[in-house]
Each structure stands twice: as C-alpha cells, then as structure tokens.
Amino acid sequence: MQHASTAPVPRPRPRWWTELPLLALVYAAYSAGRLLARGDVSTAVDNGLAILRLEKTLHINAEHPLNRLFTAHPALGIPSDFLYASLHYLLTPAVLVWLFRRREDLYRRARTWLMTSTVLGLVGFTLMPTCPPRLLDAAHGFVDTMAQYSSYGWWGAEASAPRGLGAMTNQYAAMPSLHVGWALWCGILLWRHARHPLVRAAAVAYPLVTTLVVMGTANHYLLDAVAGAAVMGVGALLTTPVMRVTDRVGARLTTRFPRFAPAARATESTIAGTDSAIVSVGCETSAGERIPGQRTASADSTHAGTAGATGGPARPVPRADAAARAGARAAGDDASAAAR
C-alpha cells in the first residue's frame, strides 16, 4: 500500500486580537523598564560628558551646530520638536499594521526584529544611563528646543512627554537612540517592500531626517544615533534564533496545554475535513473497494464481470449466469478427475 507524502501544516495566520495585546504588553514592559533603569544622575552626566569628549576628539560633534541652527530659526526648531514628539508613535505602528494587512509573510519576522531590538535598547539604558545634551550644564553650549518652543506643542520642559507627565519618563535613557533605530526599521522595510516611488523615497529620508532631528533638538548625541542603528543591526541578526526559540516554546506549550491552541486545532480540523472527502487519499484501492481491504456484497457480485473482447470495461454478470458458470466449472473438474 502506497501512502502519499504528508504536506507541512501551514502556520496559522496572525490574528489582531492576539497581536495587539502582545505588542501592548511588550511596549508596557519597555516603558516600565525605562523607569526602573533610572541610574544615578551623576553617573548619567559623566557618561554624557564622556560621549561629548569622544566626539570632539573625533571631530564628529555635529549636534552643536545643528542645535544652534534649530534654536536660532523657529521654522526649523518647531517642526523638529513636533517630529520628535510624535512621528515614532505614528509611523512605527502604521508600518506594523501595513505589514499585517498586506504582507502577512513578512509580518512575524518584522515584528520579532522590532521587539528584539527594543529589548536590546532597554539593556543599553540599564547598563549605560546617559544624560542627553539638553540636560547638560548650559556652559556646554546646548539649548533644549523642546522647552524653548513648549508653548507651541503639548509637551512641557521634560522631554516630549505631555505637560505634567514628565515624571513618568526616564530622561537619562539617551544611549542608544531608539528614535533612530525605529526609524531605520521603518525605512528598511518600506524601501524593500513598498512599490510606490514616493514611499520608497520617504523610506530613505525618514531615518536621515530623524537623525538630524534628535541631534538638533539636543535630545541625543551623534553616537547615540549610531548606537541605535547598531542595535537594530544586532536585532536583525538575532531575529531567526529568537523565532526558533519561540517556536519551540510554543510547541511545548501546545503539547502540554492543547486546549489553549485553538488556531492549531482549527488547522487540524480543516485538514482532516479535506482528507475525509476522499477516502483513499494516499492509498491504492482495487476495483470495487471503498476503503482498502474492506469489500462489500455488491463488490463480490460485480467482481466476476469479464472484460470485453476488445479490452473494454468489465461488465457485471447476473447472479444466475454466475452460478451456472460455477457449476459448469465444477462438473468439468469432476470429469477430469474421473478420467485420470
């Protein structure tokens, strides 16, 4: 008996009612982690000054001229403050939704990449609390544009948080810059998978503009932006291993708690329903058999049919004719035995 090869069971399609709570949970954990990662202020200031000294040594402290430009020209400073305070909250979820609806094959990998990189960023905030340029002493030459133009927006003098909620943020989580990291994530995905030329052009511009904005508003150093891009690179390398681990954990949980795997049960029932429509899927049956090895009475009566002289299809023989032929064959056998 030959059996057909079993096709791999397709992965269930992600559902928004499971993805949305998952993303909300990860972001809540990230926000809470930022608060818990508040280090000593003096340590954060020392780290910020160390970064600034390194950039001056390498002659790459681009945040100084950009901050002076944004401070002197409200036409640049005010839109940049709005971009810094809102764009990453809007575009990052928008790209996730677009992938979920239009590119289901890419969604899970992209989501895992984003989450992994965000967790790595949280590790950076914990290990290296860093004072942003705007919170350094004024003698270092930086102006907080968010505070300077706070009357134009919803934020106050404490970063991009709404007025009165500054205490709920960690203002010393500057290294790495996830503003830049998330913008790079959006840009790469839109550049690779979008079709419209304007969208692809925006995909290139978005990370570059974000880098200029975070430095011009004195919220990050140039090396913070570089670290944000590096975190996304490491997150991309870890995406496949993380997906393998989550698959193994999910398989074990499904085996141990099968009732909590409705998607898997739905897939299995669908496949079983498809197979049951054809009883002999993957098997060979002989004439007159409905299930291999199981014969019916009608099969016995029709199996004695003979093929036509020209090799045509077999025709059923009436029961009387079949009995007569059986009797003739028995008489012939007896005569042969007597002759011998």
XYZ file of C-alpha atoms in Angstrom:
340
model
C 0.000 0.000 0.000
C 1.463 3.350 -1.051
C 0.992 6.443 1.055
C 1.216 9.973 -0.225
C 3.756 12.281 1.419
C 2.274 14.450 4.141
C 2.404 18.178 3.347
C 3.649 20.512 6.127
C 0.900 22.098 8.168
C 0.728 25.819 7.334
C 1.293 28.291 10.152
C -1.969 29.870 11.358
C -2.486 33.431 10.219
C -1.753 36.027 12.944
C -4.911 37.461 14.487
C -5.203 41.083 15.524
C -6.841 40.198 18.831
C -3.703 38.277 19.829
C -1.126 40.564 18.196
C -2.463 43.816 19.660
C -2.297 42.697 23.328
C 1.156 41.218 22.673
C 2.501 44.486 21.263
C 0.850 46.471 24.035
C 2.385 44.177 26.641
C 5.876 44.497 25.156
C 5.617 48.291 24.948
C 4.315 48.498 28.518
C 7.224 46.336 29.682
C 9.621 48.548 27.725
C 8.207 51.742 29.268
C 8.275 50.256 32.751
C 11.818 49.046 32.170
C 12.921 52.553 31.218
C 11.580 53.839 34.518
C 13.206 51.068 36.517
C 16.509 51.640 34.696
C 16.931 55.116 36.128
C 20.525 55.304 37.210
C 22.371 57.779 39.340
C 22.156 61.265 37.819
C 25.839 61.941 38.353
C 26.700 58.702 36.515
C 24.406 59.665 33.641
C 26.027 63.115 33.406
C 29.510 61.589 33.434
C 28.542 59.221 30.622
C 27.097 62.083 28.580
C 30.227 64.182 29.006
C 32.404 61.196 28.081
C 30.480 60.775 24.812
C 30.759 64.502 24.089
C 34.524 64.481 24.706
C 34.955 61.462 22.426
C 33.015 63.164 19.641
C 35.095 66.330 19.967
C 38.256 64.262 19.794
C 36.979 62.600 16.608
C 35.616 65.929 15.282
C 32.124 64.460 14.821
C 30.139 66.535 17.331
C 27.512 67.511 14.744
C 24.882 68.132 17.421
C 26.402 71.504 18.372
C 25.926 73.317 15.022
C 22.541 71.659 14.459
C 21.288 72.729 17.878
C 22.373 76.325 17.275
C 20.577 76.268 13.922
C 17.319 74.934 15.384
C 17.494 77.374 18.281
C 18.001 80.403 16.056
C 15.320 79.501 13.486
C 11.851 78.568 14.851
C 10.843 77.482 11.336
C 13.241 74.575 11.811
C 13.035 74.083 15.551
C 9.254 73.927 15.976
C 8.556 71.315 13.234
C 11.505 69.274 14.505
C 10.039 69.259 18.004
C 6.727 68.020 16.619
C 8.507 65.314 14.630
C 10.496 64.205 17.663
C 7.439 64.115 19.930
C 5.061 62.254 17.632
C 6.419 60.648 14.481
C 7.817 57.442 16.004
C 4.491 56.887 17.799
C 2.641 57.106 14.475
C 4.832 55.604 11.751
C 6.128 52.560 13.616
C 2.626 51.184 14.373
C 1.491 52.207 10.873
C 4.214 50.082 9.251
C 3.297 47.162 11.526
C -0.363 47.431 10.513
C 0.592 47.663 6.835
C 2.692 44.513 7.098
C -0.074 42.728 8.999
C -2.664 43.527 6.341
C -0.641 43.414 3.122
C 2.498 41.349 3.769
C 1.491 38.563 6.114
C 4.547 36.524 5.102
C 6.853 39.254 6.441
C 4.898 40.412 9.460
C 6.077 37.904 12.084
C 9.765 38.342 11.222
C 9.479 42.145 11.167
C 7.615 42.196 14.478
C 10.194 39.896 16.096
C 13.009 42.086 14.770
C 11.429 45.212 16.251
C 10.758 43.611 19.637
C 14.215 42.071 19.915
C 15.928 45.359 19.094
C 13.745 47.234 21.582
C 14.733 44.817 24.352
C 18.400 45.327 23.426
C 17.864 49.084 23.675
C 16.420 48.630 27.147
C 19.558 46.727 28.122
C 21.590 49.705 26.909
C 19.558 52.135 29.020
C 20.167 49.939 32.059
C 23.894 49.419 31.585
C 24.712 52.950 30.471
C 22.375 55.691 31.702
C 23.275 58.782 29.687
C 22.427 62.424 30.147
C 21.217 63.943 26.852
C 22.860 67.160 25.624
C 19.868 69.328 26.601
C 20.264 68.395 30.282
C 23.962 69.210 30.466
C 25.104 72.428 32.082
C 24.486 75.460 29.884
C 28.245 76.009 29.747
C 28.452 73.130 27.284
C 26.510 75.165 24.728
C 23.244 73.247 24.276
C 19.679 74.628 24.356
C 16.630 72.465 24.992
C 14.448 73.303 21.998
C 11.554 71.299 23.437
C 11.496 73.678 26.397
C 12.151 76.729 24.211
C 9.150 76.011 21.958
C 6.950 74.244 24.529
C 4.192 76.851 24.102
C 3.639 75.567 20.545
C 3.028 71.929 21.480
C 1.608 69.609 24.095
C 4.961 68.879 25.720
C 6.495 70.680 28.643
C 10.071 71.196 29.720
C 10.653 67.490 30.398
C 11.395 65.887 27.041
C 8.484 65.001 24.740
C 6.090 63.879 27.478
C 2.804 65.806 27.776
C 2.782 68.566 30.358
C 2.635 67.212 33.876
C 3.744 63.685 32.876
C 7.473 64.256 32.736
C 7.992 62.292 35.948
C 6.706 59.184 34.148
C 9.639 59.181 31.723
C 13.317 58.370 32.060
C 15.118 61.400 30.691
C 18.514 59.718 31.064
C 17.796 56.945 28.530
C 19.685 58.541 25.650
C 22.034 55.678 24.704
C 21.069 54.168 22.284
C 18.606 56.336 20.349
C 15.605 54.148 19.563
C 14.067 57.099 17.729
C 16.758 56.491 15.124
C 16.559 52.700 15.470
C 12.817 52.511 14.914
C 13.055 54.983 12.015
C 15.704 52.775 10.413
C 13.445 49.726 10.873
C 10.582 51.525 9.120
C 12.851 52.783 6.355
C 14.357 49.395 5.539
C 11.004 47.635 5.393
C 9.356 50.330 3.279
C 12.323 50.539 0.922
C 12.407 46.789 0.370
C 8.711 46.013 0.160
C 6.839 49.170 -0.873
C 6.126 49.714 -4.562
C 5.373 53.420 -4.944
C 8.472 55.563 -5.708
C 7.394 58.322 -3.310
C 7.008 55.843 -0.463
C 10.452 54.425 -1.150
C 11.931 57.934 -1.252
C 10.294 58.691 2.100
C 11.743 55.432 3.420
C 15.250 56.741 2.728
C 14.537 60.230 4.067
C 12.845 59.207 7.309
C 15.899 57.745 9.154
C 18.128 60.578 7.925
C 15.685 63.299 8.998
C 15.160 61.597 12.349
C 18.908 61.564 12.969
C 19.131 65.299 12.282
C 16.088 65.992 14.471
C 17.318 64.088 17.537
C 20.630 65.953 17.404
C 19.231 69.379 16.533
C 16.743 69.271 19.398
C 19.618 68.310 21.773
C 17.959 65.034 22.753
C 20.772 62.762 21.527
C 24.421 62.731 20.573
C 25.591 61.519 17.198
C 26.983 58.375 18.834
C 23.531 57.707 20.322
C 22.170 57.611 16.775
C 24.978 55.303 15.667
C 24.257 53.019 18.619
C 20.548 52.989 17.702
C 21.395 51.785 14.199
C 23.785 49.170 15.628
C 21.082 47.852 17.967
C 18.764 47.347 15.009
C 21.532 45.505 13.176
C 22.125 43.141 16.094
C 18.367 42.683 16.454
C 18.153 41.675 12.788
C 20.866 39.038 13.309
C 19.077 37.645 16.355
C 15.626 37.507 14.740
C 15.933 33.986 13.336
C 17.276 32.431 16.580
C 14.589 34.200 18.595
C 11.887 32.878 16.267
C 13.250 29.342 16.626
C 13.185 29.585 20.408
C 9.638 30.943 20.441
C 8.536 28.168 18.068
C 9.968 25.522 20.389
C 8.390 27.092 23.449
C 5.067 27.376 21.628
C 5.219 23.744 20.526
C 5.874 22.581 24.088
C 3.076 24.691 25.476
C 0.712 23.396 22.793
C 1.645 19.806 23.611
C 1.185 20.338 27.321
C -1.899 22.551 27.107
C -3.670 21.603 23.838
C -6.869 23.367 24.829
C -5.054 26.701 24.646
C -4.128 26.218 20.972
C -7.371 26.974 19.103
C -5.559 28.031 15.966
C -3.732 24.702 15.763
C -6.935 22.759 16.378
C -8.742 24.739 13.721
C -5.973 23.991 11.237
C -6.027 20.272 12.048
C -9.802 20.075 11.715
C -9.644 21.830 8.364
C -7.047 19.399 7.066
C -8.986 16.412 8.438
C -12.153 17.645 6.762
C -10.327 17.974 3.463
C -8.917 14.449 3.675
C -12.213 12.865 4.665
C -13.809 13.964 1.417
C -11.597 11.440 -0.419
C -11.375 8.155 1.465
C -8.467 6.708 -0.461
C -6.152 9.740 -0.256
C -2.594 8.421 -0.349
C -3.680 4.769 -0.859
C -4.334 2.446 -3.782
C -7.670 0.603 -3.909
C -8.665 -2.268 -6.127
C -11.865 -2.320 -8.169
C -14.981 -2.427 -6.045
C -13.272 -1.280 -2.831
C -14.375 1.844 -0.990
C -11.748 1.525 1.735
C -8.571 -0.520 1.219
C -9.164 -4.076 2.473
C -12.883 -3.656 3.032
C -15.202 -5.309 0.467
C -18.945 -5.119 0.098
C -21.533 -7.608 -1.063
C -22.080 -5.661 -4.250
C -18.375 -5.819 -4.901
C -18.438 -9.647 -4.735
C -21.302 -9.842 -7.197
C -19.748 -7.445 -9.676
C -16.159 -8.591 -9.383
C -16.869 -11.645 -11.589
C -17.584 -9.402 -14.565
C -15.438 -10.049 -17.624
C -13.827 -7.587 -19.903
C -14.996 -7.293 -23.469
C -13.190 -8.935 -26.333
C -11.685 -5.635 -27.315
C -10.416 -4.933 -23.850
C -13.368 -2.702 -22.911
C -14.558 -2.078 -19.380
C -15.745 -5.020 -17.286
C -19.482 -5.697 -17.247
C -21.372 -7.122 -14.257
C -22.655 -10.719 -14.705
C -26.146 -11.665 -13.416
C -26.265 -13.966 -10.382
C -27.920 -16.887 -12.360
C -25.279 -16.811 -15.080
C -22.548 -16.693 -12.487
C -23.979 -19.743 -10.697
C -24.308 -21.682 -13.977
C -20.727 -20.982 -14.913
C -19.542 -22.016 -11.453
C -21.486 -25.321 -11.807
C -20.004 -25.989 -15.252
C -16.510 -25.403 -13.952
C -17.182 -27.853 -11.071
C -18.546 -30.552 -13.480
C -15.525 -30.146 -15.711
C -13.227 -30.592 -12.768
C -15.044 -33.840 -11.743
C -14.832 -35.257 -15.269
C -11.116 -34.563 -15.440
C -10.605 -36.309 -12.110
C -12.560 -39.419 -13.285
C -10.565 -39.609 -16.495
C -7.349 -39.597 -14.531
